[in-house]
Amino acid sequence: MNDKSTTIARAVRAYENQIRSVSAIIASVVEQEKLRRDMADKVALAARAYENQIRYVSVIIASVVEQKKLRRDMATKVARALVTGV
């Protein structure tokens, strides 16, 4: 009888070890998924920041172009005034 109970006890311990092992694997997968989501969030934030920088630079470029147009218009008006005396 002692032999049978020892075998059962070993089987129970082996089963418990398997459960622990599977639990550790599941926890690892869950942690990796959390890290993936965190990384995806960080990438999305970086992409939004990059898009905002592009918009900001575009606004600056548009402003510079507009200023050059205004300067050109003003220079044309000044030149006309000098030539016509008006």
mmCIF file of N, CA and C in Angstrom:
data_model
loop_
_atom_site.group_PDB
_atom_site.id
_atom_site.type_symbol
_atom_site.label_atom_id
_atom_site.label_comp_id
_atom_site.label_asym_id
_atom_site.label_seq_id
_atom_site.Cartn_x
_atom_site.Cartn_y
_atom_site.Cartn_z
ATOM 1 N N MET A 1 0.814 -1.184 0.000
ATOM 2 C CA MET A 1 0.000 0.000 0.000
ATOM 3 C C MET A 1 0.865 1.258 0.000
ATOM 4 N N ASN A 2 1.965 1.214 0.728
ATOM 5 C CA ASN A 2 2.879 2.345 0.812
ATOM 6 C C ASN A 2 3.430 2.699 -0.565
ATOM 7 N N ASP A 3 3.690 1.681 -1.344
ATOM 8 C CA ASP A 3 4.221 1.872 -2.700
ATOM 9 C C ASP A 3 3.220 2.614 -3.578
ATOM 10 N N LYS A 4 1.947 2.234 -3.433
ATOM 11 C CA LYS A 4 0.901 2.867 -4.233
ATOM 12 C C LYS A 4 0.710 4.326 -3.833
ATOM 13 N N SER A 5 0.711 4.623 -2.550
ATOM 14 C CA SER A 5 0.545 6.009 -2.101
ATOM 15 C C SER A 5 1.740 6.863 -2.487
ATOM 16 N N THR A 6 2.939 6.277 -2.494
ATOM 17 C CA THR A 6 4.130 7.009 -2.933
ATOM 18 C C THR A 6 4.016 7.352 -4.411
ATOM 19 N N THR A 7 3.541 6.410 -5.203
ATOM 20 C CA THR A 7 3.370 6.637 -6.635
ATOM 21 C C THR A 7 2.334 7.725 -6.886
ATOM 22 N N ILE A 8 1.253 7.668 -6.126
ATOM 23 C CA ILE A 8 0.199 8.690 -6.266
ATOM 24 C C ILE A 8 0.739 10.054 -5.852
ATOM 25 N N ALA A 9 1.487 10.111 -4.758
ATOM 26 C CA ALA A 9 2.062 11.379 -4.292
ATOM 27 C C ALA A 9 3.004 11.958 -5.346
ATOM 28 N N ARG A 10 3.820 11.105 -5.972
ATOM 29 C CA ARG A 10 4.740 11.565 -7.024
ATOM 30 C C ARG A 10 3.954 12.085 -8.228
ATOM 31 N N ALA A 11 2.892 11.369 -8.580
ATOM 32 C CA ALA A 11 2.070 11.795 -9.711
ATOM 33 C C ALA A 11 1.422 13.149 -9.429
ATOM 34 N N VAL A 12 0.957 13.329 -8.178
ATOM 35 C CA VAL A 12 0.344 14.603 -7.789
ATOM 36 C C VAL A 12 1.375 15.724 -7.854
ATOM 37 N N ARG A 13 2.587 15.481 -7.355
ATOM 38 C CA ARG A 13 3.654 16.499 -7.406
ATOM 39 C C ARG A 13 4.023 16.825 -8.857
ATOM 40 N N ALA A 14 4.100 15.808 -9.689
ATOM 41 C CA ALA A 14 4.422 16.031 -11.103
ATOM 42 C C ALA A 14 3.331 16.876 -11.762
ATOM 43 N N TYR A 15 2.077 16.576 -11.439
ATOM 44 C CA TYR A 15 0.958 17.329 -11.974
ATOM 45 C C TYR A 15 1.007 18.779 -11.486
ATOM 46 N N GLU A 16 1.287 18.977 -10.193
ATOM 47 C CA GLU A 16 1.420 20.339 -9.650
ATOM 48 C C GLU A 16 2.536 21.103 -10.342
ATOM 49 N N ASN A 17 3.660 20.425 -10.591
ATOM 50 C CA ASN A 17 4.772 21.072 -11.294
ATOM 51 C C ASN A 17 4.370 21.472 -12.712
ATOM 52 N N GLN A 18 3.602 20.615 -13.382
ATOM 53 C CA GLN A 18 3.133 20.942 -14.725
ATOM 54 C C GLN A 18 2.215 22.157 -14.683
ATOM 55 N N ILE A 19 1.343 22.196 -13.674
ATOM 56 C CA ILE A 19 0.442 23.344 -13.533
ATOM 57 C C ILE A 19 1.251 24.623 -13.308
ATOM 58 N N ARG A 20 2.264 24.566 -12.453
ATOM 59 C CA ARG A 20 3.119 25.733 -12.209
ATOM 60 C C ARG A 20 3.820 26.172 -13.500
ATOM 61 N N SER A 21 4.311 25.191 -14.241
ATOM 62 C CA SER A 21 5.012 25.478 -15.487
ATOM 63 C C SER A 21 4.079 26.160 -16.495
ATOM 64 N N VAL A 22 2.879 25.601 -16.637
ATOM 65 C CA VAL A 22 1.904 26.197 -17.561
ATOM 66 C C VAL A 22 1.507 27.590 -17.078
ATOM 67 N N SER A 23 1.335 27.755 -15.771
ATOM 68 C CA SER A 23 0.996 29.069 -15.219
ATOM 69 C C SER A 23 2.095 30.081 -15.512
ATOM 70 N N ALA A 24 3.348 29.657 -15.384
ATOM 71 C CA ALA A 24 4.474 30.555 -15.678
ATOM 72 C C ALA A 24 4.490 30.935 -17.149
ATOM 73 N N ILE A 25 4.199 29.976 -18.024
ATOM 74 C CA ILE A 25 4.160 30.266 -19.462
ATOM 75 C C ILE A 25 3.049 31.260 -19.768
ATOM 76 N N ILE A 26 1.877 31.041 -19.180
ATOM 77 C CA ILE A 26 0.747 31.953 -19.409
ATOM 78 C C ILE A 26 1.091 33.355 -18.904
ATOM 79 N N ALA A 27 1.692 33.449 -17.731
ATOM 80 C CA ALA A 27 2.081 34.751 -17.182
ATOM 81 C C ALA A 27 3.090 35.438 -18.095
ATOM 82 N N SER A 28 4.009 34.668 -18.635
ATOM 83 C CA SER A 28 5.009 35.225 -19.548
ATOM 84 C C SER A 28 4.352 35.769 -20.815
ATOM 85 N N VAL A 29 3.411 35.010 -21.358
ATOM 86 C CA VAL A 29 2.701 35.453 -22.572
ATOM 87 C C VAL A 29 1.909 36.731 -22.287
ATOM 88 N N VAL A 30 1.227 36.759 -21.145
ATOM 89 C CA VAL A 30 0.462 37.946 -20.766
ATOM 90 C C VAL A 30 1.395 39.149 -20.634
ATOM 91 N N GLU A 31 2.535 38.972 -20.003
ATOM 92 C CA GLU A 31 3.502 40.064 -19.831
ATOM 93 C C GLU A 31 4.024 40.539 -21.182
ATOM 94 N N GLN A 32 4.326 39.601 -22.076
ATOM 95 C CA GLN A 32 4.797 39.980 -23.412
ATOM 96 C C GLN A 32 3.730 40.772 -24.155
ATOM 97 N N GLU A 33 2.483 40.369 -24.009
ATOM 98 C CA GLU A 33 1.388 41.090 -24.673
ATOM 99 C C GLU A 33 1.269 42.503 -24.118
ATOM 100 N N LYS A 34 1.422 42.637 -22.784
ATOM 101 C CA LYS A 34 1.391 43.971 -22.175
ATOM 102 C C LYS A 34 2.526 44.821 -22.730
ATOM 103 N N LEU A 35 3.718 44.226 -22.844
ATOM 104 C CA LEU A 35 4.864 44.966 -23.375
ATOM 105 C C LEU A 35 4.628 45.357 -24.831
ATOM 106 N N ARG A 36 4.024 44.443 -25.611
ATOM 107 C CA ARG A 36 3.718 44.765 -27.013
ATOM 108 C C ARG A 36 2.755 45.934 -27.098
ATOM 109 N N ARG A 37 1.714 45.891 -26.259
ATOM 110 C CA ARG A 37 0.743 46.994 -26.267
ATOM 111 C C ARG A 37 1.408 48.297 -25.860
ATOM 112 N N ASP A 38 2.260 48.225 -24.842
ATOM 113 C CA ASP A 38 2.971 49.414 -24.381
ATOM 114 C C ASP A 38 3.855 49.970 -25.494
ATOM 115 N N MET A 39 4.555 49.075 -26.198
ATOM 116 C CA MET A 39 5.417 49.503 -27.297
ATOM 117 C C MET A 39 4.577 50.095 -28.422
ATOM 118 N N ALA A 40 3.441 49.483 -28.713
ATOM 119 C CA ALA A 40 2.565 50.013 -29.761
ATOM 120 C C ALA A 40 2.069 51.407 -29.385
ATOM 121 N N ASP A 41 1.739 51.607 -28.112
ATOM 122 C CA ASP A 41 1.310 52.932 -27.655
ATOM 123 C C ASP A 41 2.427 53.952 -27.822
ATOM 124 N N LYS A 42 3.649 53.552 -27.460
ATOM 125 C CA LYS A 42 4.781 54.468 -27.592
ATOM 126 C C LYS A 42 5.055 54.810 -29.050
ATOM 127 N N VAL A 43 4.949 53.824 -29.928
ATOM 128 C CA VAL A 43 5.151 54.075 -31.361
ATOM 129 C C VAL A 43 4.076 55.023 -31.883
ATOM 130 N N ALA A 44 2.834 54.807 -31.445
ATOM 131 C CA ALA A 44 1.737 55.677 -31.876
ATOM 132 C C ALA A 44 1.963 57.111 -31.395
ATOM 133 N N LEU A 45 2.420 57.262 -30.152
ATOM 134 C CA LEU A 45 2.717 58.603 -29.634
ATOM 135 C C LEU A 45 3.834 59.263 -30.431
ATOM 136 N N ALA A 46 4.865 58.497 -30.735
ATOM 137 C CA ALA A 46 5.973 59.039 -31.521
ATOM 138 C C ALA A 46 5.503 59.436 -32.912
ATOM 139 N N ALA A 47 4.631 58.632 -33.504
ATOM 140 C CA ALA A 47 4.109 58.954 -34.838
ATOM 141 C C ALA A 47 3.291 60.238 -34.797
ATOM 142 N N ARG A 48 2.464 60.384 -33.758
ATOM 143 C CA ARG A 48 1.679 61.626 -33.633
ATOM 144 C C ARG A 48 2.592 62.832 -33.428
ATOM 145 N N ALA A 49 3.623 62.672 -32.627
ATOM 146 C CA ALA A 49 4.566 63.768 -32.411
ATOM 147 C C ALA A 49 5.261 64.135 -33.716
ATOM 148 N N TYR A 50 5.634 63.118 -34.494
ATOM 149 C CA TYR A 50 6.287 63.360 -35.784
ATOM 150 C C TYR A 50 5.333 64.082 -36.735
ATOM 151 N N GLU A 51 4.061 63.656 -36.767
ATOM 152 C CA GLU A 51 3.069 64.329 -37.604
ATOM 153 C C GLU A 51 2.900 65.786 -37.178
ATOM 154 N N ASN A 52 2.878 66.030 -35.867
ATOM 155 C CA ASN A 52 2.760 67.406 -35.375
ATOM 156 C C ASN A 52 3.966 68.244 -35.787
ATOM 157 N N GLN A 53 5.154 67.648 -35.738
ATOM 158 C CA GLN A 53 6.347 68.368 -36.170
ATOM 159 C C GLN A 53 6.263 68.711 -37.651
ATOM 160 N N ILE A 54 5.771 67.762 -38.449
ATOM 161 C CA ILE A 54 5.630 68.019 -39.883
ATOM 162 C C ILE A 54 4.644 69.169 -40.105
ATOM 163 N N ARG A 55 3.535 69.153 -39.380
ATOM 164 C CA ARG A 55 2.557 70.252 -39.512
ATOM 165 C C ARG A 55 3.188 71.584 -39.110
ATOM 166 N N TYR A 56 3.927 71.579 -38.021
ATOM 167 C CA TYR A 56 4.563 72.804 -37.533
ATOM 168 C C TYR A 56 5.537 73.359 -38.569
ATOM 169 N N VAL A 57 6.379 72.471 -39.119
ATOM 170 C CA VAL A 57 7.342 72.909 -40.137
ATOM 171 C C VAL A 57 6.601 73.390 -41.386
ATOM 172 N N SER A 58 5.510 72.721 -41.738
ATOM 173 C CA SER A 58 4.725 73.146 -42.901
ATOM 174 C C SER A 58 4.159 74.545 -42.697
ATOM 175 N N VAL A 59 3.689 74.819 -41.480
ATOM 176 C CA VAL A 59 3.166 76.158 -41.177
ATOM 177 C C VAL A 59 4.281 77.196 -41.295
ATOM 178 N N ILE A 60 5.459 76.873 -40.796
ATOM 179 C CA ILE A 60 6.599 77.804 -40.894
ATOM 180 C C ILE A 60 6.942 78.053 -42.354
ATOM 181 N N ILE A 61 7.003 76.979 -43.141
ATOM 182 C CA ILE A 61 7.337 77.132 -44.557
ATOM 183 C C ILE A 61 6.278 77.979 -45.254
ATOM 184 N N ALA A 62 5.007 77.710 -44.978
ATOM 185 C CA ALA A 62 3.929 78.487 -45.585
ATOM 186 C C ALA A 62 4.032 79.951 -45.186
ATOM 187 N N SER A 63 4.391 80.210 -43.947
ATOM 188 C CA SER A 63 4.549 81.585 -43.472
ATOM 189 C C SER A 63 5.678 82.291 -44.205
ATOM 190 N N VAL A 64 6.786 81.585 -44.373
ATOM 191 C CA VAL A 64 7.927 82.177 -45.087
ATOM 192 C C VAL A 64 7.550 82.457 -46.533
ATOM 193 N N VAL A 65 6.868 81.510 -47.172
ATOM 194 C CA VAL A 65 6.443 81.709 -48.564
ATOM 195 C C VAL A 65 5.500 82.904 -48.655
ATOM 196 N N GLU A 66 4.548 83.001 -47.718
ATOM 197 C CA GLU A 66 3.609 84.121 -47.709
ATOM 198 C C GLU A 66 4.338 85.447 -47.513
ATOM 199 N N GLN A 67 5.323 85.473 -46.622
ATOM 200 C CA GLN A 67 6.094 86.694 -46.396
ATOM 201 C C GLN A 67 6.852 87.097 -47.655
ATOM 202 N N LYS A 68 7.408 86.120 -48.367
ATOM 203 C CA LYS A 68 8.122 86.427 -49.606
ATOM 204 C C LYS A 68 7.160 86.991 -50.644
ATOM 205 N N LYS A 69 5.944 86.426 -50.712
ATOM 206 C CA LYS A 69 4.947 86.945 -51.654
ATOM 207 C C LYS A 69 4.598 88.384 -51.302
ATOM 208 N N LEU A 70 4.397 88.645 -49.987
ATOM 209 C CA LEU A 70 4.069 90.002 -49.558
ATOM 210 C C LEU A 70 5.208 90.968 -49.863
ATOM 211 N N ARG A 71 6.449 90.503 -49.619
ATOM 212 C CA ARG A 71 7.604 91.360 -49.929
ATOM 213 C C ARG A 71 7.673 91.657 -51.419
ATOM 214 N N ARG A 72 7.425 90.611 -52.224
ATOM 215 C CA ARG A 72 7.465 90.787 -53.673
ATOM 216 C C ARG A 72 6.371 91.765 -54.108
ATOM 217 N N ASP A 73 5.165 91.628 -53.536
ATOM 218 C CA ASP A 73 4.078 92.554 -53.859
ATOM 219 C C ASP A 73 4.443 93.977 -53.447
ATOM 220 N N MET A 74 5.022 94.101 -52.252
ATOM 221 C CA MET A 74 5.406 95.425 -51.766
ATOM 222 C C MET A 74 6.503 96.010 -52.648
ATOM 223 N N ALA A 75 7.489 95.182 -53.026
ATOM 224 C CA ALA A 75 8.571 95.663 -53.884
ATOM 225 C C ALA A 75 8.010 96.119 -55.232
ATOM 226 N N THR A 76 7.045 95.392 -55.754
ATOM 227 C CA THR A 76 6.425 95.769 -57.033
ATOM 228 C C THR A 76 5.704 97.099 -56.889
ATOM 229 N N LYS A 77 4.970 97.275 -55.791
ATOM 230 C CA LYS A 77 4.249 98.538 -55.563
ATOM 231 C C LYS A 77 5.218 99.708 -55.413
ATOM 232 N N VAL A 78 6.303 99.478 -54.682
ATOM 233 C CA VAL A 78 7.310 100.531 -54.507
ATOM 234 C C VAL A 78 7.948 100.875 -55.843
ATOM 235 N N ALA A 79 8.276 99.870 -56.627
ATOM 236 C CA ALA A 79 8.889 100.118 -57.937
ATOM 237 C C ALA A 79 7.935 100.901 -58.834
ATOM 238 N N ARG A 80 6.659 100.526 -58.828
ATOM 239 C CA ARG A 80 5.676 101.266 -59.640
ATOM 240 C C ARG A 80 5.567 102.716 -59.174
ATOM 241 N N ALA A 81 5.573 102.870 -57.851
ATOM 242 C CA ALA A 81 5.453 104.230 -57.315
ATOM 243 C C ALA A 81 6.656 105.067 -57.720
ATOM 244 N N LEU A 82 7.843 104.463 -57.679
ATOM 245 C CA LEU A 82 9.042 105.208 -58.065
ATOM 246 C C LEU A 82 9.023 105.548 -59.549
ATOM 247 N N VAL A 83 8.588 104.620 -60.360
ATOM 248 C CA VAL A 83 8.584 104.839 -61.809
ATOM 249 C C VAL A 83 7.502 105.831 -62.191
ATOM 250 N N THR A 84 6.344 105.707 -61.602
ATOM 251 C CA THR A 84 5.229 106.579 -61.988
ATOM 252 C C THR A 84 5.215 107.876 -61.186
ATOM 253 N N GLY A 85 5.953 107.882 -60.091
ATOM 254 C CA GLY A 85 5.997 109.083 -59.266
ATOM 255 C C GLY A 85 4.781 109.225 -58.379
ATOM 256 N N VAL A 86 4.035 108.138 -58.219
ATOM 257 C CA VAL A 86 2.824 108.208 -57.387
ATOM 258 C C VAL A 86 3.136 107.756 -55.986
#
